[in-house]
Coordinates of C-alpha atoms in Angstrom, one line a residue:
Chain X
X21 CA 37.1 -45.5 18.3
X22 CA 36.7 -49.3 19.6
X23 CA 32.9 -48.5 20.6
X24 CA 32.4 -47.3 17.4
X25 CA 34.5 -50.5 16.0
X26 CA 32.3 -52.7 18.4
X27 CA 28.8 -50.9 17.1
X28 CA 29.9 -52.2 13.5
X29 CA 31.1 -55.1 13.9
X30 CA 28.2 -55.9 16.5
X31 CA 25.5 -54.7 13.6
X32 CA 26.9 -57.1 11.2
X33 CA 27.1 -60.8 13.9
X34 CA 23.3 -59.7 14.4
X35 CA 22.0 -59.1 10.7
X36 CA 24.0 -62.0 10.0
X37 CA 22.2 -63.7 12.2
X38 CA 19.0 -62.8 11.0
X39 CA 20.0 -63.9 7.7
X40 CA 20.7 -67.3 8.6
X41 CA 16.9 -67.5 10.9
X42 CA 14.9 -66.0 7.8
X43 CA 16.5 -67.5 4.2
X44 CA 15.0 -70.2 3.0
X45 CA 18.4 -71.7 1.5
X46 CA 19.9 -73.3 4.2
X47 CA 24.0 -73.2 1.8
X48 CA 23.2 -69.2 2.4
X49 CA 22.3 -69.6 5.5
X50 CA 25.5 -71.5 6.4
X51 CA 27.4 -69.0 4.5
X52 CA 25.8 -66.6 6.7
X53 CA 26.1 -68.3 9.5
X54 CA 30.4 -68.1 9.2
X55 CA 30.8 -64.3 8.8
X56 CA 28.8 -64.2 11.7
X57 CA 31.5 -66.3 13.5
X58 CA 34.1 -64.1 11.8
X59 CA 32.6 -61.5 13.4
X60 CA 32.2 -63.2 16.6
X61 CA 36.3 -63.7 16.3
X62 CA 36.8 -59.9 15.5
X63 CA 34.4 -58.9 19.2
X64 CA 36.8 -61.7 21.3
X65 CA 40.1 -60.0 19.9
X66 CA 38.4 -56.2 21.5
X67 CA 38.0 -58.7 24.3
X68 CA 41.7 -59.8 24.6
X69 CA 41.2 -63.2 23.9
X70 CA 44.1 -63.6 20.5
X71 CA 43.7 -67.5 21.6
X72 CA 40.0 -67.3 21.7
X73 CA 40.1 -65.5 18.6
X74 CA 42.4 -67.9 16.4
X75 CA 41.0 -71.0 17.3
X76 CA 36.7 -69.3 17.0
X77 CA 38.0 -68.9 13.4
X78 CA 39.9 -71.9 12.4
X79 CA 37.9 -74.6 14.4
X80 CA 34.6 -73.0 14.1
X81 CA 34.0 -71.3 11.1
X82 CA 37.2 -73.7 9.9
X83 CA 36.4 -77.2 10.1
X84 CA 32.6 -77.2 12.1
X85 CA 30.8 -74.7 9.0
X86 CA 32.8 -77.0 6.2
X87 CA 31.2 -80.2 8.1
X88 CA 27.4 -78.4 7.8
X89 CA 28.3 -77.3 4.4
X90 CA 29.7 -81.3 3.3
X91 CA 26.6 -82.4 4.3
X92 CA 24.5 -79.8 2.7
X93 CA 26.5 -80.6 -0.5
X94 CA 25.6 -84.3 0.5
X95 CA 22.2 -84.3 1.1
X96 CA 21.5 -82.0 -2.4
X97 CA 19.9 -79.9 -0.1
X98 CA 18.3 -76.6 -1.8
X99 CA 15.4 -74.7 0.2
X100 CA 13.2 -75.9 2.8
X101 CA 10.1 -77.4 0.8
X102 CA 6.7 -76.0 2.8
X103 CA 4.5 -78.3 2.9
X104 CA 2.7 -77.8 6.5
X105 CA 3.3 -73.7 7.5
X106 CA 4.5 -73.2 10.6
X107 CA 1.1 -71.5 12.5
X108 CA 0.7 -68.5 13.4
X109 CA 0.8 -69.3 17.6
X110 CA 3.9 -70.7 17.2
X111 CA 5.1 -68.0 15.8
X112 CA 3.9 -65.6 17.8
X113 CA 4.6 -67.8 21.0
X114 CA 8.6 -67.9 20.2
X115 CA 8.3 -63.8 19.8
X116 CA 6.9 -63.7 23.2
X117 CA 9.4 -66.4 24.8
X118 CA 12.1 -64.3 22.9
X119 CA 11.0 -60.8 24.2
X120 CA 10.4 -62.4 27.8
X121 CA 14.3 -63.4 27.7
X122 CA 15.9 -60.2 26.3
X123 CA 13.7 -58.1 29.0
X124 CA 15.2 -60.9 32.0
X125 CA 18.4 -60.5 30.1
X126 CA 18.4 -56.9 30.2
X127 CA 17.6 -56.5 34.3
X128 CA 19.8 -58.7 35.5
X129 CA 22.8 -56.4 32.6
X130 CA 21.9 -53.4 34.8
X131 CA 22.5 -54.6 38.1
X132 CA 26.3 -55.5 36.9
X133 CA 28.4 -53.0 39.4
X134 CA 31.9 -54.1 39.7
X135 CA 34.7 -52.3 37.4
X136 CA 36.7 -53.6 34.7
X137 CA 39.7 -55.5 35.8
X138 CA 42.8 -54.0 34.3
X139 CA 44.5 -57.6 33.1
X140 CA 48.5 -57.8 32.3
X141 CA 49.6 -57.9 28.8
X142 CA 49.6 -62.1 28.7
X143 CA 46.1 -61.6 29.4
X144 CA 44.0 -64.5 26.5
X145 CA 47.6 -65.5 24.7
X146 CA 48.4 -68.8 23.7
X147 CA 51.2 -69.5 27.0
X148 CA 49.0 -68.1 29.5
X149 CA 45.7 -69.8 28.1
X150 CA 47.2 -73.4 27.7
X151 CA 48.8 -72.3 31.7
X152 CA 45.2 -72.5 33.0
X153 CA 44.6 -75.4 31.0
X154 CA 47.7 -77.4 31.5
X155 CA 47.9 -76.6 35.8
X156 CA 44.0 -76.1 36.8
X157 CA 42.1 -77.7 34.3
X158 CA 44.1 -81.0 33.5
X159 CA 41.5 -83.4 34.2
X160 CA 38.6 -82.0 31.5
X161 CA 41.4 -81.1 29.0
X162 CA 42.0 -85.3 28.9
X163 CA 38.2 -86.3 28.6
X164 CA 37.6 -83.5 26.8
X165 CA 40.2 -85.9 24.3
X166 CA 37.4 -88.3 24.7
X167 CA 34.5 -87.3 23.9
X168 CA 36.1 -86.1 20.8
X169 CA 36.9 -89.6 20.6
X170 CA 33.7 -91.3 21.2
X171 CA 32.4 -88.5 18.9
X172 CA 34.6 -89.5 15.6
X173 CA 33.3 -93.2 16.3
X174 CA 29.6 -92.0 16.9
X175 CA 29.4 -90.6 13.3
X176 CA 30.9 -93.1 11.9
X177 CA 28.6 -95.7 12.6
X178 CA 25.5 -93.2 12.5
X179 CA 26.8 -92.4 9.2
X180 CA 28.3 -95.5 7.5
X181 CA 25.6 -97.6 4.4
X182 CA 24.5 -101.0 6.1
X183 CA 26.0 -103.8 3.9
X184 CA 23.2 -106.1 4.9
Chain C
X26 CA 36.7 -51.3 26.6
X27 CA 33.6 -51.0 25.8
X28 CA 31.1 -52.0 28.9
X29 CA 30.0 -55.8 29.5
X30 CA 26.9 -54.7 29.4
X31 CA 27.0 -54.0 25.8
X32 CA 28.7 -57.3 25.1
X33 CA 25.9 -59.1 27.2
X34 CA 23.1 -57.4 25.4
X35 CA 24.3 -58.8 22.0
X36 CA 25.1 -62.3 23.2
X37 CA 21.2 -62.6 24.2
X38 CA 20.3 -61.0 20.7
X39 CA 22.5 -63.9 19.5
X40 CA 20.8 -66.3 21.4
X41 CA 17.3 -65.4 21.2
X42 CA 17.9 -65.1 17.0
X43 CA 18.9 -68.8 17.9
X44 CA 16.4 -69.5 19.9
X45 CA 14.2 -68.8 17.0
X46 CA 15.7 -70.4 14.7
X47 CA 15.7 -73.5 16.3
X48 CA 11.7 -73.1 17.0
X49 CA 10.5 -71.7 13.5
X50 CA 12.2 -73.5 10.7
X51 CA 11.6 -76.5 9.5
X52 CA 15.1 -78.2 8.5
X53 CA 16.7 -79.8 10.1
X54 CA 20.4 -78.8 9.3
X55 CA 19.1 -74.7 10.0
X56 CA 18.1 -76.1 13.2
X57 CA 21.3 -77.4 13.9
X58 CA 22.9 -73.9 12.7
X59 CA 20.7 -72.7 15.2
X60 CA 22.1 -74.5 18.2
X61 CA 25.9 -73.0 16.8
X62 CA 24.5 -69.8 16.9
X63 CA 23.2 -70.4 20.9
X64 CA 26.9 -72.6 21.4
X65 CA 28.7 -69.2 20.2
X66 CA 26.5 -66.7 21.6
X67 CA 27.2 -68.0 24.9
X68 CA 30.8 -68.1 23.9
X69 CA 30.7 -64.5 24.0
X70 CA 28.7 -64.0 27.0
X71 CA 31.6 -65.8 28.8
X72 CA 35.1 -63.9 27.3
X73 CA 33.5 -60.9 27.8
X74 CA 33.2 -61.8 31.5
X75 CA 37.0 -63.4 31.3
X76 CA 38.0 -60.0 30.6
X77 CA 35.4 -58.2 33.0
X78 CA 37.3 -60.2 36.3
X79 CA 40.6 -60.9 34.8
X80 CA 40.3 -64.7 35.2
X81 CA 41.6 -66.7 32.3
X82 CA 38.5 -69.5 33.2
X83 CA 36.1 -67.9 31.1
X84 CA 38.2 -68.5 28.0
X85 CA 38.8 -72.3 28.7
X86 CA 35.5 -72.8 29.2
X87 CA 34.9 -71.5 25.8
X88 CA 37.5 -73.7 24.6
X89 CA 35.5 -76.5 26.5
X90 CA 32.6 -75.7 24.7
X91 CA 33.8 -75.1 21.2
X92 CA 35.2 -78.8 21.4
X93 CA 31.7 -80.6 23.0
X94 CA 30.4 -78.3 19.5
X95 CA 32.1 -80.0 17.2
X96 CA 31.7 -83.2 18.3
X97 CA 27.9 -82.7 18.8
X98 CA 28.0 -81.3 15.0
X99 CA 29.5 -84.0 14.1
X100 CA 27.1 -86.6 15.7
X101 CA 24.2 -84.4 14.6
X102 CA 24.9 -84.6 11.3
X103 CA 25.1 -87.6 10.8
X104 CA 21.8 -88.4 12.7
X105 CA 20.3 -86.2 9.9
X106 CA 22.4 -88.6 7.2
X107 CA 21.1 -91.8 8.7
X108 CA 17.6 -90.2 8.4
X109 CA 17.5 -88.7 4.9
X110 CA 18.8 -92.2 3.7
X111 CA 15.6 -93.4 5.2
X112 CA 12.9 -90.8 5.3
X113 CA 14.5 -88.5 1.8
X114 CA 13.8 -85.8 4.3
X115 CA 15.3 -83.4 6.4
X116 CA 12.1 -81.8 6.8
X117 CA 11.3 -82.7 11.4
X118 CA 7.8 -82.7 10.8
X119 CA 8.1 -85.6 8.5
X120 CA 10.1 -87.5 11.0
X121 CA 7.3 -88.2 13.2
X122 CA 8.1 -91.8 13.5
X123 CA 7.5 -91.7 17.7
X124 CA 4.7 -89.6 17.4
X125 CA 1.4 -91.1 18.8

């Protein structure tokens, strides 16, 4: 039952990612990226990561993608005007890189032998994640707040209109 | 649980689609969306391994990746807006000021 659900959600994730790759209109690409993020949130639920699933929907699909959609709307982009086509050699090289990477990962994944650990019922809850975060990863947590502050200041400085 | 190999292969597939988006598309915002696909693929791998090995560190790392992705998306979009004001295009082939 869970394998059928996994196959369904995985197929949806791959298809939505392919639409992002192939469709000309960036608005359509952004909407399908949102559905891809929601598919991944469902996969996180299958992996017992409840807190991360909620965070993915709220932050990634709900804030980052809204930001991207706002910018697309601000710049009034409709489709990519093609003045220079991507050459066939470039496409072939990209496809080769893609297949090579997939073969590498398939080979590496085949060597996994450790069995799945049994986890307690509190695995992946906000409490258990928060406990590890504020105990073992306290410094990175404070530093990431600085990163977000710097990103905010940088975005404002870069995007504001010059007054001269 | 579905075997972790399935999740890792799915993660690799989404990552490859993200790489192809960055390599083959020429709109700056579409390239940014390809970068988000790559980050999400790596997040999936982290969460799959966290479940496989029973440790929360993988999920903590995903939190940090999401935070960094938010920061990078904000700054990247600000750069695209500034460039659009200057050049009136988001086509990366036209943004060639540094080309020799």
